[in-house]
PDB file of C-alpha atoms in Angstrom:
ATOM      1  CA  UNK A   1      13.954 -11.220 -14.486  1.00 61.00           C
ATOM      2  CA  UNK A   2      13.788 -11.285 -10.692  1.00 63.00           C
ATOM      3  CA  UNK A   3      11.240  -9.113  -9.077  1.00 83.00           C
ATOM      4  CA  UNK A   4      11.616  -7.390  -5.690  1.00 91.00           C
ATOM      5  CA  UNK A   5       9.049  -7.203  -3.007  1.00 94.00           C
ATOM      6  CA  UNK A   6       8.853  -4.130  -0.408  1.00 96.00           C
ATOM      7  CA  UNK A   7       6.605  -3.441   1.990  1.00 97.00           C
ATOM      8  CA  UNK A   8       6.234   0.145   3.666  1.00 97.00           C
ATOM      9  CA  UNK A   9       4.185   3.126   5.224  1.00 98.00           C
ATOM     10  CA  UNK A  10       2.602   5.207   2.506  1.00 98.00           C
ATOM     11  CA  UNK A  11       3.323   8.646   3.063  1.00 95.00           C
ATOM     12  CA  UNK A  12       3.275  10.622  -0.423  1.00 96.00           C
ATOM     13  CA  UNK A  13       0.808  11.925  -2.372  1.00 96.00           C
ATOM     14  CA  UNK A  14       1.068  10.015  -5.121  1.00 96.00           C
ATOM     15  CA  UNK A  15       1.297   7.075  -3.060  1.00 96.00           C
ATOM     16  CA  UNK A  16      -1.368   7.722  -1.372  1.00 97.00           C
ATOM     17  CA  UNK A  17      -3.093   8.426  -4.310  1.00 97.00           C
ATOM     18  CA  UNK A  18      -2.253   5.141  -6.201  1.00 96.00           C
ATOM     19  CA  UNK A  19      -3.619   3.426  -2.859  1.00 97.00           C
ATOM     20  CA  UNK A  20      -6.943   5.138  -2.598  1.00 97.00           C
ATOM     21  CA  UNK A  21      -7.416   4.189  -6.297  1.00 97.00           C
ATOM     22  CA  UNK A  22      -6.504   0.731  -5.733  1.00 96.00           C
ATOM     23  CA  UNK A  23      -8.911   0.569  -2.762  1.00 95.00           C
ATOM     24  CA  UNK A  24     -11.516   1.647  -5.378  1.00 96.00           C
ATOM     25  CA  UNK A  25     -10.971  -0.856  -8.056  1.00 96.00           C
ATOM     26  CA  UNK A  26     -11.266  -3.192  -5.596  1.00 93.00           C
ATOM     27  CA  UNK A  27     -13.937  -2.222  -3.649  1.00 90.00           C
ATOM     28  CA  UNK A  28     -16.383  -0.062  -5.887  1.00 92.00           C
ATOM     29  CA  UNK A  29     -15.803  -1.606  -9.200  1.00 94.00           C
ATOM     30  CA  UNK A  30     -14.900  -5.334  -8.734  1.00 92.00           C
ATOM     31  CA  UNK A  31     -16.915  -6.157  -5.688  1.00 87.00           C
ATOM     32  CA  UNK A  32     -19.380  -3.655  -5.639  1.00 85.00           C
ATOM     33  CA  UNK A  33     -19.107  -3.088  -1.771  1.00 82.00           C
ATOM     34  CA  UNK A  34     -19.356   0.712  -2.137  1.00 85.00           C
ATOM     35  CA  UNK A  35     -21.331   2.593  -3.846  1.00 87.00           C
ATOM     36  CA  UNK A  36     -19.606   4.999  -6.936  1.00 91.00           C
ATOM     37  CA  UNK A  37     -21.889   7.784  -5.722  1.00 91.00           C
ATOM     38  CA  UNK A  38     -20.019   8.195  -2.817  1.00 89.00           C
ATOM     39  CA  UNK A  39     -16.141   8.389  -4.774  1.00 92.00           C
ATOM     40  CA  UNK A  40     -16.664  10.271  -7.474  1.00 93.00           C
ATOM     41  CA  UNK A  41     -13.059  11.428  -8.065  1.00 96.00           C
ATOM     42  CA  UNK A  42     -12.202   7.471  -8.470  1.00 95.00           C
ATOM     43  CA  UNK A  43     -10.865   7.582  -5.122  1.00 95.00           C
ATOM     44  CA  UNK A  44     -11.905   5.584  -2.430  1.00 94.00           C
ATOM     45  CA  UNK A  45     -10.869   7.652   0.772  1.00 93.00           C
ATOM     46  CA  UNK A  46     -13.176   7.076   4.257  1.00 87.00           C
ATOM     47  CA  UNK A  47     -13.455   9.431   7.034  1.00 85.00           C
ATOM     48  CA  UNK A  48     -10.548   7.885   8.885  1.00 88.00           C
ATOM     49  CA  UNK A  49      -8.183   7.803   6.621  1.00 92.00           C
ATOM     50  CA  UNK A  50      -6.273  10.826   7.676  1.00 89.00           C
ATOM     51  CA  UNK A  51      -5.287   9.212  10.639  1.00 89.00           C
ATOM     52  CA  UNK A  52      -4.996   5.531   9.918  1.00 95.00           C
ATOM     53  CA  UNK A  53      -1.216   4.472   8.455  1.00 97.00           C
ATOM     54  CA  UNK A  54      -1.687   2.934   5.278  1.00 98.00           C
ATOM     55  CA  UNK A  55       0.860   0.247   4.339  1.00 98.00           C
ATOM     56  CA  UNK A  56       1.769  -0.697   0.696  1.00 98.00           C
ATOM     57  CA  UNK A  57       3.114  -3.769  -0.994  1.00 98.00           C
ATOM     58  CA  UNK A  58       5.162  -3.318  -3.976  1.00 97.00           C
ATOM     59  CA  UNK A  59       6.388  -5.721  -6.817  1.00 94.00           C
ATOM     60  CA  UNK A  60       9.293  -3.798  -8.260  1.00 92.00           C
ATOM     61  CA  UNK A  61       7.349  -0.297  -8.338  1.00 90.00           C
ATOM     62  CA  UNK A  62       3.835  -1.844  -8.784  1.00 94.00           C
ATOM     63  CA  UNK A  63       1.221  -1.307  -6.024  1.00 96.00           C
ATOM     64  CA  UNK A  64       0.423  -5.215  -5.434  1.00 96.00           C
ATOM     65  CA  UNK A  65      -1.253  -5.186  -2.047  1.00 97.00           C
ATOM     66  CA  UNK A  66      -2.215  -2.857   1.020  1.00 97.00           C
ATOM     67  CA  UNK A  67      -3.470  -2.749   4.159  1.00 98.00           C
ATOM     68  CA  UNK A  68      -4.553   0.200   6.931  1.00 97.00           C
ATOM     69  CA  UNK A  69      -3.881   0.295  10.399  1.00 97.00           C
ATOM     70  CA  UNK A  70      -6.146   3.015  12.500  1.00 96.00           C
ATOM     71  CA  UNK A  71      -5.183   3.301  16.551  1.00 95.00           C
ATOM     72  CA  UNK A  72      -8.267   4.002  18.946  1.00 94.00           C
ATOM     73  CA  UNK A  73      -8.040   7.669  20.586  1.00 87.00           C
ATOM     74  CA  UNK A  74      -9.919   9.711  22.049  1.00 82.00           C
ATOM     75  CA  UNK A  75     -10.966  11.578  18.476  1.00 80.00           C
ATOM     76  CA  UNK A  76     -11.944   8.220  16.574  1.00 82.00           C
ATOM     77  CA  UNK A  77     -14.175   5.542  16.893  1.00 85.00           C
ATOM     78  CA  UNK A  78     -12.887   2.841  15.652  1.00 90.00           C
ATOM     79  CA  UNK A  79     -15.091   1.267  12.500  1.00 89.00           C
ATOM     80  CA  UNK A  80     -16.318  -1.849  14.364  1.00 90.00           C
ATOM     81  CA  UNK A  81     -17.378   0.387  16.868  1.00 90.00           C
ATOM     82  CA  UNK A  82     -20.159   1.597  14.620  1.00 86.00           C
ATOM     83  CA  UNK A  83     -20.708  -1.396  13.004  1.00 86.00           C
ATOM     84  CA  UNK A  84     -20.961  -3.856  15.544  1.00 89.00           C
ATOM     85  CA  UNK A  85     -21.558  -2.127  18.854  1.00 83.00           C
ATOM     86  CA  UNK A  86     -18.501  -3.610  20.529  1.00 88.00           C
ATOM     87  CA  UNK A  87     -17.790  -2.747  24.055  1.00 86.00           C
ATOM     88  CA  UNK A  88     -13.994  -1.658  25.357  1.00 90.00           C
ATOM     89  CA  UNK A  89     -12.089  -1.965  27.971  1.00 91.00           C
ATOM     90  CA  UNK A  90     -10.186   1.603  29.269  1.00 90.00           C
ATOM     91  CA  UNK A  91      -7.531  -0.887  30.389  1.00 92.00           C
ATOM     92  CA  UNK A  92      -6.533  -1.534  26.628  1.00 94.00           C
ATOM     93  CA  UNK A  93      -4.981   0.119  23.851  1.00 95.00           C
ATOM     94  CA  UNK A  94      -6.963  -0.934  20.297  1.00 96.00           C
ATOM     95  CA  UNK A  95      -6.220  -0.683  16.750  1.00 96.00           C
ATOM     96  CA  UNK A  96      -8.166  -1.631  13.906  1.00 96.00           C
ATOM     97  CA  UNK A  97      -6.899  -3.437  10.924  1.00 96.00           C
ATOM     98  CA  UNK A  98      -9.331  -2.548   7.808  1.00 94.00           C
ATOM     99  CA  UNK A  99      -9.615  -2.988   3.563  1.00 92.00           C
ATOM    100  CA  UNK A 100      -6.762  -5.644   2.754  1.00 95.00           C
ATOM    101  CA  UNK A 101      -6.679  -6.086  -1.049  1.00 94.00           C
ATOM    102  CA  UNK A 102      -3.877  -8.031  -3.182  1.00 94.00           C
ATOM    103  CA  UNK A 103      -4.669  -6.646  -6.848  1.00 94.00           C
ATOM    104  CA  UNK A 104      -5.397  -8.961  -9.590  1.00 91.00           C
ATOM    105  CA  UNK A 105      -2.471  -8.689 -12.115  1.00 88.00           C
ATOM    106  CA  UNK A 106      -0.496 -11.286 -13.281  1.00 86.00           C
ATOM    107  CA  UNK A 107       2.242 -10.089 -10.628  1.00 86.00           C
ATOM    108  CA  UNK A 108       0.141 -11.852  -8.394  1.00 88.00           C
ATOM    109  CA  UNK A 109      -1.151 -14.805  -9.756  1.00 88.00           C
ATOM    110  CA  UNK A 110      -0.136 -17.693  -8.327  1.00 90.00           C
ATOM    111  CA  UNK A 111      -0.388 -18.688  -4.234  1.00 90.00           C
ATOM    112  CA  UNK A 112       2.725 -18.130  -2.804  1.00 91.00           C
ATOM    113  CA  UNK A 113       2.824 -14.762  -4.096  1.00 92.00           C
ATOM    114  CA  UNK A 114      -0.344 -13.589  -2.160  1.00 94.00           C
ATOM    115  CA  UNK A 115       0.848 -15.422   0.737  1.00 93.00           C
ATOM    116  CA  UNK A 116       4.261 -13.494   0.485  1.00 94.00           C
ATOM    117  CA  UNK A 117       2.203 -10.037  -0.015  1.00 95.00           C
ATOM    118  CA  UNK A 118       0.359 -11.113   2.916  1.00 94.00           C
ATOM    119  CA  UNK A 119       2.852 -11.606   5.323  1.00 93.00           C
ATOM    120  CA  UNK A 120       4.818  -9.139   4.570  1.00 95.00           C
ATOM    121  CA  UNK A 121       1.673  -6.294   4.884  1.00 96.00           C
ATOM    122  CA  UNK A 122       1.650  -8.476   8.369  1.00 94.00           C
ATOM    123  CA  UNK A 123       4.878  -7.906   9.424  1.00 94.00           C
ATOM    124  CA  UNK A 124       4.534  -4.453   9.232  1.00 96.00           C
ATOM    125  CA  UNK A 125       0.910  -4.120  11.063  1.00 95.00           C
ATOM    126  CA  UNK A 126       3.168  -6.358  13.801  1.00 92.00           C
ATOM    127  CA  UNK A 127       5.916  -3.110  13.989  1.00 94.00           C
ATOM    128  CA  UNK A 128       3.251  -0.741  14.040  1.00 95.00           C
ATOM    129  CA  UNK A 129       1.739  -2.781  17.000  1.00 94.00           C
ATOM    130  CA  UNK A 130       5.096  -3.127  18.686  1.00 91.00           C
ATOM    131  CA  UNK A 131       5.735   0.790  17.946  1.00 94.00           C
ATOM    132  CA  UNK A 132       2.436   1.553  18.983  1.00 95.00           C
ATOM    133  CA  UNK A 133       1.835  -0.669  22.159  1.00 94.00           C
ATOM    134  CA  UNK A 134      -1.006  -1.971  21.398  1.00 95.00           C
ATOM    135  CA  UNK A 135      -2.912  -4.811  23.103  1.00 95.00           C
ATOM    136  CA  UNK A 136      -6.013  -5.604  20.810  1.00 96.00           C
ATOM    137  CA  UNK A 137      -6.306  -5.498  16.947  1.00 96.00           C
ATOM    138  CA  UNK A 138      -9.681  -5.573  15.531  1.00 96.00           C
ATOM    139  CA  UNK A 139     -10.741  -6.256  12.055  1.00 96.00           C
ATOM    140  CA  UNK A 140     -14.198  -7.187  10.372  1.00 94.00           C
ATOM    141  CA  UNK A 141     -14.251 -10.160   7.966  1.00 93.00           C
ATOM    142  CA  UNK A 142     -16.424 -11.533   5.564  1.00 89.00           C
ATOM    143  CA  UNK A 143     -16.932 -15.357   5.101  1.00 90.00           C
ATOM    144  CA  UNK A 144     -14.391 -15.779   2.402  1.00 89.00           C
ATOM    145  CA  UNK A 145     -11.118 -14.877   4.233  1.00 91.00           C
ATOM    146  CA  UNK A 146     -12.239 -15.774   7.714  1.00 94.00           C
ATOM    147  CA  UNK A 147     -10.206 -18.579   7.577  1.00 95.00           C
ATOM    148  CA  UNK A 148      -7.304 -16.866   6.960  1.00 92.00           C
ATOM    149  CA  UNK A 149      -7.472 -14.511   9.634  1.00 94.00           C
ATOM    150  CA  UNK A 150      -8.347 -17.624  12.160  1.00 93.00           C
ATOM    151  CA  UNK A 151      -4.738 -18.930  11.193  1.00 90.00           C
ATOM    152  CA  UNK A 152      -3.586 -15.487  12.212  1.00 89.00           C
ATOM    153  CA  UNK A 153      -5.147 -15.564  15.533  1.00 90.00           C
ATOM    154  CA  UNK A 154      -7.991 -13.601  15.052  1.00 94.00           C
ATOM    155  CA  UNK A 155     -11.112 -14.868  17.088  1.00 95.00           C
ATOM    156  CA  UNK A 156     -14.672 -14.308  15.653  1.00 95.00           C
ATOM    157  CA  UNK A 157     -16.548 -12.043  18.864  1.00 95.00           C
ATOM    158  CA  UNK A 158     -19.691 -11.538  17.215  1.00 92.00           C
ATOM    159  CA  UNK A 159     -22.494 -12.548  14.705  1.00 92.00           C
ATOM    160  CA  UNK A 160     -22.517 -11.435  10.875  1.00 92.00           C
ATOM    161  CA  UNK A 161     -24.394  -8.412  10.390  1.00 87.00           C
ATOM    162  CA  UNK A 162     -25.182  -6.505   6.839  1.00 83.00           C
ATOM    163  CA  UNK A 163     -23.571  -3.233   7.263  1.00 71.00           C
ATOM    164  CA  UNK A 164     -25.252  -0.585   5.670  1.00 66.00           C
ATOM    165  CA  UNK A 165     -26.985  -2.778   3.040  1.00 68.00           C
ATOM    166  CA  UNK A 166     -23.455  -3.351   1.564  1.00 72.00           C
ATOM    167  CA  UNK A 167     -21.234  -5.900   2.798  1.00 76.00           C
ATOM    168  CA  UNK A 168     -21.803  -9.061   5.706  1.00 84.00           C
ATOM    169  CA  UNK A 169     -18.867  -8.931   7.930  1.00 90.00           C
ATOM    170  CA  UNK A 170     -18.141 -10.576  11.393  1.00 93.00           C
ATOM    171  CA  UNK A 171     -16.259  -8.788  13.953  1.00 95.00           C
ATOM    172  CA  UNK A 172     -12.981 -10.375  14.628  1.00 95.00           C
ATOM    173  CA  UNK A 173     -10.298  -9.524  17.348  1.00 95.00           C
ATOM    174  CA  UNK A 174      -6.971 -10.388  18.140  1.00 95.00           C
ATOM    175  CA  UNK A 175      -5.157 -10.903  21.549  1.00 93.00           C
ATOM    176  CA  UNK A 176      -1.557  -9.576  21.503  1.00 89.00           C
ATOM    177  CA  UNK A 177      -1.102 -11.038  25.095  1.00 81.00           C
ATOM    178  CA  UNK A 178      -3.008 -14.390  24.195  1.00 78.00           C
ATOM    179  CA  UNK A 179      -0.757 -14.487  21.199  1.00 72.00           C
ATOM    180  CA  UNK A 180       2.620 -13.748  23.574  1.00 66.00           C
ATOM    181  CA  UNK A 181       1.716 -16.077  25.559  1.00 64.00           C
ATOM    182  CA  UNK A 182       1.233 -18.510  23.101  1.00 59.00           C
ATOM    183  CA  UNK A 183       5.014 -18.176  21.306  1.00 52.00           C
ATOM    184  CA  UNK A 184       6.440 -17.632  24.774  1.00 50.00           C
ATOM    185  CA  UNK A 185       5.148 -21.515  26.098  1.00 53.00           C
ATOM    186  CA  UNK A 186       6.513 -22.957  22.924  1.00 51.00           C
ATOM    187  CA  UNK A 187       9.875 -21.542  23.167  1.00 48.00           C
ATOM    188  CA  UNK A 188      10.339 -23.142  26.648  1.00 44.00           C
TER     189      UNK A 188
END
């Protein structure tokens, strides 16, 4: 049977629901990054999730993969902000990408599934940054996927710190102008 992918904002209450449970699985119970104290409805919803857009990846109707987007204003500091004390610039307009997962299921076993449920969560943080105007995207990383986010363009701007005992992350930021640049010189 042939399977269809789709990628798009979560916007429902049940999706949104499904996601914050997925984010717990992930998080809470698998990797023990979170403590359980903190979600006890099973849910694993932060303070800026009301205003973040939360994108979901879906195998047929299955929740496979997701991925949050949350634009710097004037109301929110930014995660990394906290967490690494980074400094920015008035002149730019930042976003921060935060908590990819690809669930463990046998929808996703092999490789070039999680690739495709990467790039397509990608593609969409790349509308929402179009959409958006946004000139910055920062993310934190932990050693394992570093790598991966390197071959996205991401550049590591600080040291690994512990953040609140629970996880050791670097901050990581990306250049939409370096990257324009970049495809614009090979296309000539």
């Amino acid at each position: 049977m042939i399977k269809t992918l789709s990628t798009r904002l979560l916007k429902s209450p049940d999706e949104l629901h499904d996601f914050y449970r997925l984010r717990y699985e992930t998080f809470v119970i698998e990797q023990n990054a979170a403590p359980a104290s903190l979600y006890t409805d099973g849910l694993l919803k932060d303070d800026f999730d009301n205003s973040a857009y939360h994108i979901g990846c879906f195998i047929d109707d299955e929740l496979v993969g997701c991925i949050s987007l949350v634009e710097k204003n004037d109301n929110c500091t930014l995660m990394i902000e906290k967490c690494h004390d980074v400094l920015l610039d008035e002149n730019h307009s930042y976003g921060e990408v935060m908590r990819l997962i690809i669930r463990k299921c046998s929808n996703t076993s092999t490789f070039g599934i999680k690739a495709r449920i990467i790039g397509s969560l990608f593609e969409k943080i790349q509308e929402l940054v179009i959409n958006k105007g946004l000139t910055h995207l920062f993310l934190q990383s932990t050693v394992s996927v570093q790598k991966m986010y390197e071959r996205l363009g991401f550049k590591q701007i600080g040291k690994y710190k512990v953040y609140k005992g629970i996880s050791n992350e670097c901050p990581m930021l990306l250049d939409i102008e370096d990257i324009n640049k970049t495809i614009f010189k090979e296309e000539v």
